[in-house]
PDB file of C-alpha atoms in Angstrom:
ATOM      1  CA  LYS H  21       4.969  10.766 -16.935  1.00 56.00           C
ATOM      2  CA  ASN H  22       2.168   9.173 -14.960  1.00 65.00           C
ATOM      3  CA  VAL H  23       2.278   9.189 -11.181  1.00 66.00           C
ATOM      4  CA  PRO H  24       2.305   5.613  -9.829  1.00 75.00           C
ATOM      5  CA  ASN H  25      -0.892   4.333  -8.246  1.00 83.00           C
ATOM      6  CA  ALA H  26      -0.903   3.410  -4.563  1.00 90.00           C
ATOM      7  CA  TRP H  27       0.593  -0.006  -3.912  1.00 92.00           C
ATOM      8  CA  ALA H  28      -1.968  -2.814  -4.020  1.00 92.00           C
ATOM      9  CA  ALA H  29      -1.915  -5.851  -1.726  1.00 92.00           C
ATOM     10  CA  ALA H  30      -1.119  -8.100  -4.702  1.00 94.00           C
ATOM     11  CA  GLU H  31       1.989  -6.021  -5.442  1.00 94.00           C
ATOM     12  CA  VAL H  32       3.154  -6.282  -1.828  1.00 93.00           C
ATOM     13  CA  THR H  33       2.731 -10.051  -2.118  1.00 93.00           C
ATOM     14  CA  VAL H  34       5.065 -10.060  -5.139  1.00 95.00           C
ATOM     15  CA  VAL H  35       7.653  -8.073  -3.173  1.00 94.00           C
ATOM     16  CA  LEU H  36       7.471 -10.593  -0.324  1.00 92.00           C
ATOM     17  CA  ASP H  37       7.724 -13.509  -2.753  1.00 93.00           C
ATOM     18  CA  CYS H  38      10.857 -11.964  -4.248  1.00 94.00           C
ATOM     19  CA  LEU H  39      12.499 -11.393  -0.859  1.00 91.00           C
ATOM     20  CA  LYS H  40      11.703 -14.935   0.281  1.00 89.00           C
ATOM     21  CA  SER H  41      12.997 -16.574  -2.901  1.00 91.00           C
ATOM     22  CA  LYS H  42      16.578 -17.840  -2.670  1.00 89.00           C
ATOM     23  CA  ASP H  43      16.681 -18.149  -6.475  1.00 92.00           C
ATOM     24  CA  PHE H  44      15.492 -14.560  -6.979  1.00 94.00           C
ATOM     25  CA  LEU H  45      17.997 -13.215  -4.473  1.00 91.00           C
ATOM     26  CA  ALA H  46      20.833 -15.361  -5.836  1.00 91.00           C
ATOM     27  CA  THR H  47      20.229 -13.847  -9.253  1.00 93.00           C
ATOM     28  CA  HIS H  48      19.596 -10.222  -8.281  1.00 92.00           C
ATOM     29  CA  ALA H  49      21.260  -9.713  -4.872  1.00 88.00           C
ATOM     30  CA  PRO H  50      23.750 -12.545  -4.243  1.00 87.00           C
ATOM     31  CA  ASP H  51      24.949 -11.042  -0.950  1.00 81.00           C
ATOM     32  CA  LEU H  52      21.431 -11.298   0.468  1.00 82.00           C
ATOM     33  CA  ALA H  53      20.965 -14.861  -0.762  1.00 79.00           C
ATOM     34  CA  GLU H  54      23.748 -16.058   1.526  1.00 77.00           C
ATOM     35  CA  SER H  55      21.800 -15.284   4.686  1.00 75.00           C
ATOM     36  CA  PRO H  56      18.280 -16.211   5.819  1.00 68.00           C
ATOM     37  CA  PRO H  57      15.553 -14.078   4.179  1.00 68.00           C
ATOM     38  CA  SER H  58      15.103 -10.644   5.740  1.00 73.00           C
ATOM     39  CA  PHE H  59      14.110  -7.143   4.750  1.00 77.00           C
ATOM     40  CA  PRO H  60      17.065  -5.321   3.240  1.00 84.00           C
ATOM     41  CA  SER H  61      17.724  -1.797   4.407  1.00 85.00           C
ATOM     42  CA  ILE H  62      17.780   0.294   1.220  1.00 90.00           C
ATOM     43  CA  THR H  63      17.688   4.048   0.786  1.00 92.00           C
ATOM     44  CA  VAL H  64      16.402   5.799  -2.318  1.00 93.00           C
ATOM     45  CA  GLN H  65      19.929   7.059  -2.955  1.00 95.00           C
ATOM     46  CA  GLU H  66      21.336   3.519  -2.830  1.00 94.00           C
ATOM     47  CA  ALA H  67      18.568   2.236  -5.098  1.00 93.00           C
ATOM     48  CA  CYS H  68      19.426   4.881  -7.673  1.00 93.00           C
ATOM     49  CA  GLN H  69      23.189   4.214  -7.585  1.00 94.00           C
ATOM     50  CA  ARG H  70      23.858   2.307 -10.786  1.00 92.00           C
ATOM     51  CA  ASP H  71      25.437  -1.119 -10.491  1.00 88.00           C
ATOM     52  CA  SER H  72      24.881  -1.344  -6.727  1.00 91.00           C
ATOM     53  CA  TRP H  73      23.188  -4.465  -5.379  1.00 91.00           C
ATOM     54  CA  GLN H  74      20.437  -2.195  -4.058  1.00 93.00           C
ATOM     55  CA  ASN H  75      19.819  -0.882  -7.580  1.00 94.00           C
ATOM     56  CA  GLN H  76      19.845  -4.367  -9.066  1.00 94.00           C
ATOM     57  CA  LEU H  77      17.423  -5.640  -6.428  1.00 94.00           C
ATOM     58  CA  CYS H  78      14.994  -2.721  -6.833  1.00 95.00           C
ATOM     59  CA  VAL H  79      15.054  -3.036 -10.637  1.00 96.00           C
ATOM     60  CA  ALA H  80      14.350  -6.773 -10.394  1.00 96.00           C
ATOM     61  CA  VAL H  81      11.544  -6.272  -7.849  1.00 96.00           C
ATOM     62  CA  ALA H  82       9.989  -3.516  -9.975  1.00 96.00           C
ATOM     63  CA  ARG H  83      10.046  -5.771 -13.041  1.00 96.00           C
ATOM     64  CA  ALA H  84       8.586  -8.713 -11.107  1.00 97.00           C
ATOM     65  CA  VAL H  85       5.789  -6.536  -9.741  1.00 96.00           C
ATOM     66  CA  GLN H  86       5.022  -5.196 -13.218  1.00 95.00           C
ATOM     67  CA  ALA H  87       5.116  -8.659 -14.795  1.00 95.00           C
ATOM     68  CA  ARG H  88       2.854 -10.315 -12.217  1.00 95.00           C
ATOM     69  CA  THR H  89       0.528  -7.489 -11.171  1.00 93.00           C
ATOM     70  CA  GLY H  90       1.017  -4.687 -13.676  1.00 86.00           C
ATOM     71  CA  GLU H  91      -2.693  -4.003 -13.918  1.00 88.00           C
ATOM     72  CA  HIS H  92      -2.519  -2.301 -10.500  1.00 86.00           C
ATOM     73  CA  ASN H  93      -0.210   0.372 -11.894  1.00 85.00           C
ATOM     74  CA  ASN H  94      -1.471   0.694 -15.478  1.00 86.00           C
ATOM     75  CA  GLN H  95       1.204  -1.754 -16.707  1.00 88.00           C
ATOM     76  CA  GLN H  96       3.929   0.742 -15.753  1.00 88.00           C
ATOM     77  CA  VAL H  97       7.152  -0.361 -14.050  1.00 90.00           C
ATOM     78  CA  ARG H  98       7.393   1.215 -10.605  1.00 92.00           C
ATOM     79  CA  PRO H  99      10.188   3.784 -10.170  1.00 91.00           C
ATOM     80  CA  LEU H 100      13.234   2.635  -8.177  1.00 90.00           C
ATOM     81  CA  GLY H 101      12.565   5.229  -5.503  1.00 91.00           C
ATOM     82  CA  SER H 102       9.038   3.915  -5.068  1.00 93.00           C
ATOM     83  CA  VAL H 103      10.338   0.357  -4.636  1.00 94.00           C
ATOM     84  CA  ALA H 104      12.998   1.464  -2.133  1.00 94.00           C
ATOM     85  CA  LEU H 105      10.444   3.464  -0.142  1.00 94.00           C
ATOM     86  CA  LYS H 106       7.983   0.544  -0.104  1.00 93.00           C
ATOM     87  CA  LEU H 107      10.724  -1.819   1.106  1.00 92.00           C
ATOM     88  CA  GLY H 108      11.548   0.689   3.846  1.00 91.00           C
ATOM     89  CA  GLN H 109       7.910   1.022   4.898  1.00 92.00           C
ATOM     90  CA  MET H 110       7.439  -2.741   4.969  1.00 90.00           C
ATOM     91  CA  ARG H 111      10.669  -3.204   6.949  1.00 87.00           C
ATOM     92  CA  LYS H 112       9.642  -0.540   9.478  1.00 89.00           C
ATOM     93  CA  HIS H 113       6.176  -2.072   9.853  1.00 86.00           C
ATOM     94  CA  ALA H 114       7.579  -5.560  10.389  1.00 83.00           C
ATOM     95  CA  LEU H 115      10.286  -4.476  12.821  1.00 83.00           C
ATOM     96  CA  ALA H 116       7.669  -2.633  14.894  1.00 85.00           C
ATOM     97  CA  ARG H 117       6.112  -6.050  15.506  1.00 83.00           C
ATOM     98  CA  THR H 118       9.323  -7.997  16.075  1.00 80.00           C
ATOM     99  CA  SER H 119      12.890  -7.032  16.876  1.00 76.00           C
ATOM    100  CA  ASP H 120      14.161 -10.143  15.116  1.00 74.00           C
ATOM    101  CA  GLU H 121      15.175  -9.063  11.609  1.00 70.00           C
ATOM    102  CA  ARG H 122      15.060 -12.638  10.359  1.00 67.00           C
ATOM    103  CA  ALA H 123      11.462 -13.045  11.535  1.00 72.00           C
ATOM    104  CA  ALA H 124      10.365  -9.714  10.032  1.00 74.00           C
ATOM    105  CA  LEU H 125       9.308 -11.222   6.686  1.00 75.00           C
ATOM    106  CA  ASP H 126       7.075 -13.661   8.542  1.00 74.00           C
ATOM    107  CA  GLU H 127       5.122 -10.739  10.011  1.00 71.00           C
ATOM    108  CA  PHE H 128       3.362 -10.471   6.633  1.00 70.00           C
ATOM    109  CA  ASP H 129       2.251 -14.129   6.476  1.00 62.00           C
TER     110      ASP H 129
END
């Protein structure tokens, strides 16, 4: 199996679009859709636990990234662990700039 390429800026943009979309979250992570957009805290283990909301969210994000910017990863769907790790990195980066979890997504605007 091919090793995923490094994440491209366009792929990160898709991740942010997904997390900011009430419709996307309502479909793939209903619990998150109830609150204002924020970075979810997801571990690789949670992402790989079948039928968990973390798994459903990571699968949906991976598919959205592949559908919109697949050329950055040779048209391959990103592994769930890769998505969970990227979400964690982005969350950590944002929270280093603001302690307000609800404002964390805005740190990437």
